[in-house]
């Protein structure tokens, strides 16, 4: 399976990192080795002094598709979830300055937290609340209504480039409030008030 990630999908997050608002979705990949095994702590990697959490809505693809039209995209997923796109911001900054790819900053082992999945029918996907707490302090308070590109538009866009397969995950981008993690932080993700994951940082 593969993980397809979207960057810069929330205007306020673009502002907080002083990035340019993109003309098209920003896309990058994580390998399956990036997934943090369930119940494992997240270990801050030795090559970074500035790892950030980014809470994101996840979409789990349920069948093969390519060149999917936006109006049929809803047929390609039954479940949505919540996760973290851990980012070595210092490494990413160097990559950006040199115009290099982001993988070392974004796709390292343990950089993808994948929480629980839920049947999409129980949610209004265009008005879905999700939150990240760090040591019980609310640090990210997101709603899919602020996405620049909606889930179905993202599926249509990425499937022009990558054949989607059953089990693939799409990380749909993070809202504002990203920040640094430190040892002994506990990160808890909620989707419409339900706990989708809890991760300890070491
Ligand atoms: Zn992200």
PDB file of C-alpha atoms and ligand atoms in Angstrom:
ATOM      1  CA  UNK A   1       0.000   0.000   0.000  1.00  0.00           C
ATOM      2  CA  UNK A   2       1.015   3.595  -0.312  1.00  0.00           C
ATOM      3  CA  UNK A   3       0.282   6.795   1.523  1.00  0.00           C
ATOM      4  CA  UNK A   4      -0.483   9.872  -0.526  1.00  0.00           C
ATOM      5  CA  UNK A   5      -0.245  13.126   1.400  1.00  0.00           C
ATOM      6  CA  UNK A   6      -1.602  16.551   0.591  1.00  0.00           C
ATOM      7  CA  UNK A   7       0.184  19.684   1.698  1.00  0.00           C
ATOM      8  CA  UNK A   8      -1.204  23.210   2.024  1.00  0.00           C
ATOM      9  CA  UNK A   9      -4.888  22.340   2.014  1.00  0.00           C
ATOM     10  CA  UNK A  10      -5.956  24.814   4.727  1.00  0.00           C
ATOM     11  CA  UNK A  11      -5.470  28.554   4.228  1.00  0.00           C
ATOM     12  CA  UNK A  12      -4.626  29.335   7.867  1.00  0.00           C
ATOM     13  CA  UNK A  13      -1.919  26.664   7.938  1.00  0.00           C
ATOM     14  CA  UNK A  14      -0.422  28.099   4.733  1.00  0.00           C
ATOM     15  CA  UNK A  15      -0.279  31.478   6.480  1.00  0.00           C
ATOM     16  CA  UNK A  16       1.335  30.159   9.661  1.00  0.00           C
ATOM     17  CA  UNK A  17       4.232  28.670   7.662  1.00  0.00           C
ATOM     18  CA  UNK A  18       4.357  31.694   5.329  1.00  0.00           C
ATOM     19  CA  UNK A  19       3.934  29.427   2.315  1.00  0.00           C
ATOM     20  CA  UNK A  20       2.473  30.375  -1.024  1.00  0.00           C
ATOM     21  CA  UNK A  21      -1.096  29.331  -1.697  1.00  0.00           C
ATOM     22  CA  UNK A  22      -0.750  26.631  -4.364  1.00  0.00           C
ATOM     23  CA  UNK A  23      -2.545  26.607  -7.691  1.00  0.00           C
ATOM     24  CA  UNK A  24      -2.979  22.813  -7.425  1.00  0.00           C
ATOM     25  CA  UNK A  25      -2.802  20.473  -4.430  1.00  0.00           C
ATOM     26  CA  UNK A  26       0.738  19.828  -3.153  1.00  0.00           C
ATOM     27  CA  UNK A  27       1.308  16.068  -3.210  1.00  0.00           C
ATOM     28  CA  UNK A  28       3.951  13.856  -1.647  1.00  0.00           C
ATOM     29  CA  UNK A  29       4.191  10.198  -0.642  1.00  0.00           C
ATOM     30  CA  UNK A  30       5.137   8.196   2.398  1.00  0.00           C
ATOM     31  CA  UNK A  31       6.153   4.520   2.117  1.00  0.00           C
ATOM     32  CA  UNK A  32       4.336   1.863   4.168  1.00  0.00           C
ATOM     33  CA  UNK A  33       7.404   1.719   6.445  1.00  0.00           C
ATOM     34  CA  UNK A  34       6.436   5.206   7.681  1.00  0.00           C
ATOM     35  CA  UNK A  35       3.413   3.836   9.547  1.00  0.00           C
ATOM     36  CA  UNK A  36       3.881   3.903  13.296  1.00  0.00           C
ATOM     37  CA  UNK A  37       2.772   0.492  14.575  1.00  0.00           C
ATOM     38  CA  UNK A  38      -0.347   0.754  16.745  1.00  0.00           C
ATOM     39  CA  UNK A  39       0.375   1.288  20.476  1.00  0.00           C
ATOM     40  CA  UNK A  40       4.046   2.082  19.774  1.00  0.00           C
ATOM     41  CA  UNK A  41       5.476   5.351  21.036  1.00  0.00           C
ATOM     42  CA  UNK A  42       6.851   7.827  18.536  1.00  0.00           C
ATOM     43  CA  UNK A  43      10.614   8.254  18.905  1.00  0.00           C
ATOM     44  CA  UNK A  44      11.952  11.660  17.871  1.00  0.00           C
ATOM     45  CA  UNK A  45      14.516  10.802  15.184  1.00  0.00           C
ATOM     46  CA  UNK A  46      18.133  11.805  15.865  1.00  0.00           C
ATOM     47  CA  UNK A  47      18.399  13.859  12.653  1.00  0.00           C
ATOM     48  CA  UNK A  48      15.864  16.489  13.725  1.00  0.00           C
ATOM     49  CA  UNK A  49      15.512  19.035  16.534  1.00  0.00           C
ATOM     50  CA  UNK A  50      12.160  20.277  15.356  1.00  0.00           C
ATOM     51  CA  UNK A  51       9.622  17.538  14.677  1.00  0.00           C
ATOM     52  CA  UNK A  52       6.102  18.908  14.294  1.00  0.00           C
ATOM     53  CA  UNK A  53       2.753  17.189  14.662  1.00  0.00           C
ATOM     54  CA  UNK A  54       0.205  17.715  11.873  1.00  0.00           C
ATOM     55  CA  UNK A  55      -3.203  16.191  12.546  1.00  0.00           C
ATOM     56  CA  UNK A  56      -5.062  15.207   9.374  1.00  0.00           C
ATOM     57  CA  UNK A  57      -8.223  13.499   8.182  1.00  0.00           C
ATOM     58  CA  UNK A  58      -7.382  10.198   6.454  1.00  0.00           C
ATOM     59  CA  UNK A  59      -9.254   8.496   3.632  1.00  0.00           C
ATOM     60  CA  UNK A  60      -8.975   4.748   3.094  1.00  0.00           C
ATOM     61  CA  UNK A  61      -9.316   3.712  -0.545  1.00  0.00           C
ATOM     62  CA  UNK A  62     -11.549   0.671  -1.106  1.00  0.00           C
ATOM     63  CA  UNK A  63     -10.848  -0.306  -4.738  1.00  0.00           C
ATOM     64  CA  UNK A  64      -8.602   0.264  -7.711  1.00  0.00           C
ATOM     65  CA  UNK A  65      -9.097   3.494  -9.593  1.00  0.00           C
ATOM     66  CA  UNK A  66      -7.366   5.789 -12.038  1.00  0.00           C
ATOM     67  CA  UNK A  67      -8.518   9.056 -13.606  1.00  0.00           C
ATOM     68  CA  UNK A  68     -11.445   9.145 -11.195  1.00  0.00           C
ATOM     69  CA  UNK A  69     -13.989  11.853 -11.852  1.00  0.00           C
ATOM     70  CA  UNK A  70     -14.811  14.038  -8.832  1.00  0.00           C
ATOM     71  CA  UNK A  71     -18.476  13.067  -9.056  1.00  0.00           C
ATOM     72  CA  UNK A  72     -17.635   9.353  -8.723  1.00  0.00           C
ATOM     73  CA  UNK A  73     -14.858   9.746  -6.143  1.00  0.00           C
ATOM     74  CA  UNK A  74     -17.221   8.954  -3.237  1.00  0.00           C
ATOM     75  CA  UNK A  75     -17.446   5.352  -4.527  1.00  0.00           C
ATOM     76  CA  UNK A  76     -13.748   4.821  -3.831  1.00  0.00           C
ATOM     77  CA  UNK A  77     -13.850   5.089  -0.036  1.00  0.00           C
ATOM     78  CA  UNK A  78     -16.145   3.877   2.733  1.00  0.00           C
ATOM     79  CA  UNK A  79     -14.105   4.888   5.732  1.00  0.00           C
ATOM     80  CA  UNK A  80     -12.353   7.938   7.017  1.00  0.00           C
ATOM     81  CA  UNK A  81      -9.978   8.251   9.924  1.00  0.00           C
ATOM     82  CA  UNK A  82      -7.532  10.517  11.664  1.00  0.00           C
ATOM     83  CA  UNK A  83      -3.751  10.503  11.849  1.00  0.00           C
ATOM     84  CA  UNK A  84      -0.597  12.538  12.216  1.00  0.00           C
ATOM     85  CA  UNK A  85       1.827  13.515   9.486  1.00  0.00           C
ATOM     86  CA  UNK A  86       4.978  13.957  11.592  1.00  0.00           C
ATOM     87  CA  UNK A  87       7.302  16.413   9.898  1.00  0.00           C
ATOM     88  CA  UNK A  88      10.955  17.175  10.617  1.00  0.00           C
ATOM     89  CA  UNK A  89      10.434  20.892  10.022  1.00  0.00           C
ATOM     90  CA  UNK A  90      14.147  21.763  10.168  1.00  0.00           C
ATOM     91  CA  UNK A  91      14.967  19.104   7.559  1.00  0.00           C
ATOM     92  CA  UNK A  92      12.010  20.181   5.435  1.00  0.00           C
ATOM     93  CA  UNK A  93      13.133  23.800   5.564  1.00  0.00           C
ATOM     94  CA  UNK A  94      16.557  22.858   4.195  1.00  0.00           C
ATOM     95  CA  UNK A  95      14.945  20.762   1.450  1.00  0.00           C
ATOM     96  CA  UNK A  96      12.655  23.650   0.517  1.00  0.00           C
ATOM     97  CA  UNK A  97      15.519  26.151   0.350  1.00  0.00           C
ATOM     98  CA  UNK A  98      17.434  23.890  -1.995  1.00  0.00           C
ATOM     99  CA  UNK A  99      14.388  22.843  -4.004  1.00  0.00           C
ATOM    100  CA  UNK A 100      14.928  19.217  -2.983  1.00  0.00           C
ATOM    101  CA  UNK A 101      12.281  16.539  -2.362  1.00  0.00           C
ATOM    102  CA  UNK A 102      10.736  16.301   1.122  1.00  0.00           C
ATOM    103  CA  UNK A 103      10.969  12.567   1.827  1.00  0.00           C
ATOM    104  CA  UNK A 104      13.684  12.764   4.487  1.00  0.00           C
ATOM    105  CA  UNK A 105      11.532  15.284   6.369  1.00  0.00           C
ATOM    106  CA  UNK A 106       8.172  13.613   5.852  1.00  0.00           C
ATOM    107  CA  UNK A 107       8.502   9.912   5.073  1.00  0.00           C
ATOM    108  CA  UNK A 108      10.826   8.575   7.757  1.00  0.00           C
ATOM    109  CA  UNK A 109       9.966   5.575   9.936  1.00  0.00           C
ATOM    110  CA  UNK A 110       7.126   6.299  12.324  1.00  0.00           C
ATOM    111  CA  UNK A 111       6.143   9.546  10.605  1.00  0.00           C
ATOM    112  CA  UNK A 112       2.615   8.345   9.815  1.00  0.00           C
ATOM    113  CA  UNK A 113       0.250   7.832  12.724  1.00  0.00           C
ATOM    114  CA  UNK A 114      -2.838   5.994  11.531  1.00  0.00           C
ATOM    115  CA  UNK A 115      -5.699   5.933  14.018  1.00  0.00           C
ATOM    116  CA  UNK A 116      -9.121   4.311  13.993  1.00  0.00           C
ATOM    117  CA  UNK A 117     -11.326   4.346  10.913  1.00  0.00           C
ATOM    118  CA  UNK A 118     -15.067   4.996  10.886  1.00  0.00           C
ATOM    119  CA  UNK A 119     -17.819   4.433   8.345  1.00  0.00           C
ATOM    120  CA  UNK A 120     -18.129   7.694   6.449  1.00  0.00           C
ATOM    121  CA  UNK A 121     -21.952   7.628   6.506  1.00  0.00           C
ATOM    122  CA  UNK A 122     -22.024   8.737  10.122  1.00  0.00           C
ATOM    123  CA  UNK A 123     -20.344  12.031   9.306  1.00  0.00           C
ATOM    124  CA  UNK A 124     -20.961  15.145   7.276  1.00  0.00           C
ATOM    125  CA  UNK A 125     -17.654  15.037   5.418  1.00  0.00           C
ATOM    126  CA  UNK A 126     -17.837  18.676   4.411  1.00  0.00           C
ATOM    127  CA  UNK A 127     -18.335  19.807   8.002  1.00  0.00           C
ATOM    128  CA  UNK A 128     -16.299  17.407  10.074  1.00  0.00           C
ATOM    129  CA  UNK A 129     -14.640  18.514  13.292  1.00  0.00           C
ATOM    130  CA  UNK A 130     -11.285  17.088  14.320  1.00  0.00           C
ATOM    131  CA  UNK A 131      -8.866  18.040  17.043  1.00  0.00           C
ATOM    132  CA  UNK A 132      -5.426  17.340  18.397  1.00  0.00           C
ATOM    133  CA  UNK A 133      -4.591  17.597  22.061  1.00  0.00           C
ATOM    134  CA  UNK A 134      -1.013  17.750  23.360  1.00  0.00           C
ATOM    135  CA  UNK A 135      -0.895  16.791  27.026  1.00  0.00           C
ATOM    136  CA  UNK A 136      -4.626  17.630  27.240  1.00  0.00           C
ATOM    137  CA  UNK A 137      -4.128  21.093  25.735  1.00  0.00           C
ATOM    138  CA  UNK A 138      -6.049  21.708  22.504  1.00  0.00           C
ATOM    139  CA  UNK A 139      -3.418  22.589  19.877  1.00  0.00           C
ATOM    140  CA  UNK A 140      -5.210  21.971  16.564  1.00  0.00           C
ATOM    141  CA  UNK A 141      -8.916  22.521  16.041  1.00  0.00           C
ATOM    142  CA  UNK A 142      -9.834  21.659  12.474  1.00  0.00           C
ATOM    143  CA  UNK A 143     -12.909  21.397  10.329  1.00  0.00           C
ATOM    144  CA  UNK A 144     -13.043  19.969   6.820  1.00  0.00           C
ATOM    145  CA  UNK A 145     -15.221  22.933   5.811  1.00  0.00           C
ATOM    146  CA  UNK A 146     -11.952  24.940   5.620  1.00  0.00           C
ATOM    147  CA  UNK A 147     -10.288  22.602   3.100  1.00  0.00           C
ATOM    148  CA  UNK A 148      -9.162  24.302  -0.100  1.00  0.00           C
ATOM    149  CA  UNK A 149      -9.777  21.018  -1.947  1.00  0.00           C
ATOM    150  CA  UNK A 150     -12.468  18.654  -0.679  1.00  0.00           C
ATOM    151  CA  UNK A 151     -11.860  14.913  -0.285  1.00  0.00           C
ATOM    152  CA  UNK A 152     -13.518  14.007  -3.595  1.00  0.00           C
ATOM    153  CA  UNK A 153     -11.514  16.659  -5.456  1.00  0.00           C
ATOM    154  CA  UNK A 154      -8.298  15.335  -3.920  1.00  0.00           C
ATOM    155  CA  UNK A 155      -9.109  11.782  -5.040  1.00  0.00           C
ATOM    156  CA  UNK A 156      -9.787  13.018  -8.568  1.00  0.00           C
ATOM    157  CA  UNK A 157      -6.572  15.002  -8.606  1.00  0.00           C
ATOM    158  CA  UNK A 158      -4.157  12.410  -7.234  1.00  0.00           C
ATOM    159  CA  UNK A 159      -5.660   9.596  -9.335  1.00  0.00           C
ATOM    160  CA  UNK A 160      -4.503  11.426 -12.454  1.00  0.00           C
ATOM    161  CA  UNK A 161      -0.962  10.621 -11.371  1.00  0.00           C
ATOM    162  CA  UNK A 162      -1.176   7.502  -9.202  1.00  0.00           C
ATOM    163  CA  UNK A 163      -3.395   4.460  -9.594  1.00  0.00           C
ATOM    164  CA  UNK A 164      -5.253   4.159  -6.315  1.00  0.00           C
ATOM    165  CA  UNK A 165      -5.429   0.694  -4.821  1.00  0.00           C
ATOM    166  CA  UNK A 166      -7.462  -0.884  -2.074  1.00  0.00           C
ATOM    167  CA  UNK A 167      -5.897  -0.033   1.282  1.00  0.00           C
ATOM    168  CA  UNK A 168      -4.079   3.080   0.112  1.00  0.00           C
ATOM    169  CA  UNK A 169      -4.410   6.043   2.450  1.00  0.00           C
ATOM    170  CA  UNK A 170      -4.740   9.715   1.646  1.00  0.00           C
ATOM    171  CA  UNK A 171      -3.628  12.233   4.272  1.00  0.00           C
ATOM    172  CA  UNK A 172      -5.715  15.281   3.413  1.00  0.00           C
ATOM    173  CA  UNK A 173      -3.601  18.080   4.902  1.00  0.00           C
ATOM    174  CA  UNK A 174      -3.369  19.793   8.254  1.00  0.00           C
ATOM    175  CA  UNK A 175      -5.182  22.835   9.634  1.00  0.00           C
ATOM    176  CA  UNK A 176      -3.410  25.600  11.564  1.00  0.00           C
ATOM    177  CA  UNK A 177      -1.791  25.032  14.937  1.00  0.00           C
ATOM    178  CA  UNK A 178       1.122  22.770  14.032  1.00  0.00           C
ATOM    179  CA  UNK A 179       3.941  22.729  16.543  1.00  0.00           C
ATOM    180  CA  UNK A 180       6.927  20.982  17.966  1.00  0.00           C
ATOM    181  CA  UNK A 181       6.776  17.736  19.905  1.00  0.00           C
ATOM    182  CA  UNK A 182       8.948  17.016  22.923  1.00  0.00           C
ATOM    183  CA  UNK A 183       9.761  13.913  24.911  1.00  0.00           C
ATOM    184  CA  UNK A 184       6.902  12.713  27.086  1.00  0.00           C
ATOM    185  CA  UNK A 185       4.237  14.576  25.137  1.00  0.00           C
ATOM    186  CA  UNK A 186       1.029  12.620  24.744  1.00  0.00           C
ATOM    187  CA  UNK A 187      -0.821  13.397  21.522  1.00  0.00           C
ATOM    188  CA  UNK A 188      -4.499  12.557  21.346  1.00  0.00           C
ATOM    189  CA  UNK A 189      -6.607  12.880  18.209  1.00  0.00           C
ATOM    190  CA  UNK A 190     -10.380  13.275  18.213  1.00  0.00           C
ATOM    191  CA  UNK A 191     -12.807  13.145  15.354  1.00  0.00           C
ATOM    192  CA  UNK A 192     -16.237  14.530  16.237  1.00  0.00           C
ATOM    193  CA  UNK A 193     -15.340  13.986  19.892  1.00  0.00           C
ATOM    194  CA  UNK A 194     -14.276  10.355  19.478  1.00  0.00           C
ATOM    195  CA  UNK A 195     -10.748   9.342  20.324  1.00  0.00           C
ATOM    196  CA  UNK A 196      -9.114   8.032  17.144  1.00  0.00           C
ATOM    197  CA  UNK A 197      -5.574   7.679  18.465  1.00  0.00           C
ATOM    198  CA  UNK A 198      -3.241   8.386  21.354  1.00  0.00           C
ATOM    199  CA  UNK A 199       0.528   8.498  20.879  1.00  0.00           C
ATOM    200  CA  UNK A 200       3.296   8.959  23.386  1.00  0.00           C
ATOM    201  CA  UNK A 201       6.434  10.818  22.258  1.00  0.00           C
ATOM    202  CA  UNK A 202       9.830   9.511  23.380  1.00  0.00           C
TER     203      UNK A 202
HETATM  204 ZN1  LIG B   1       0.737  17.204   6.437  1.00  0.00          ZN
END
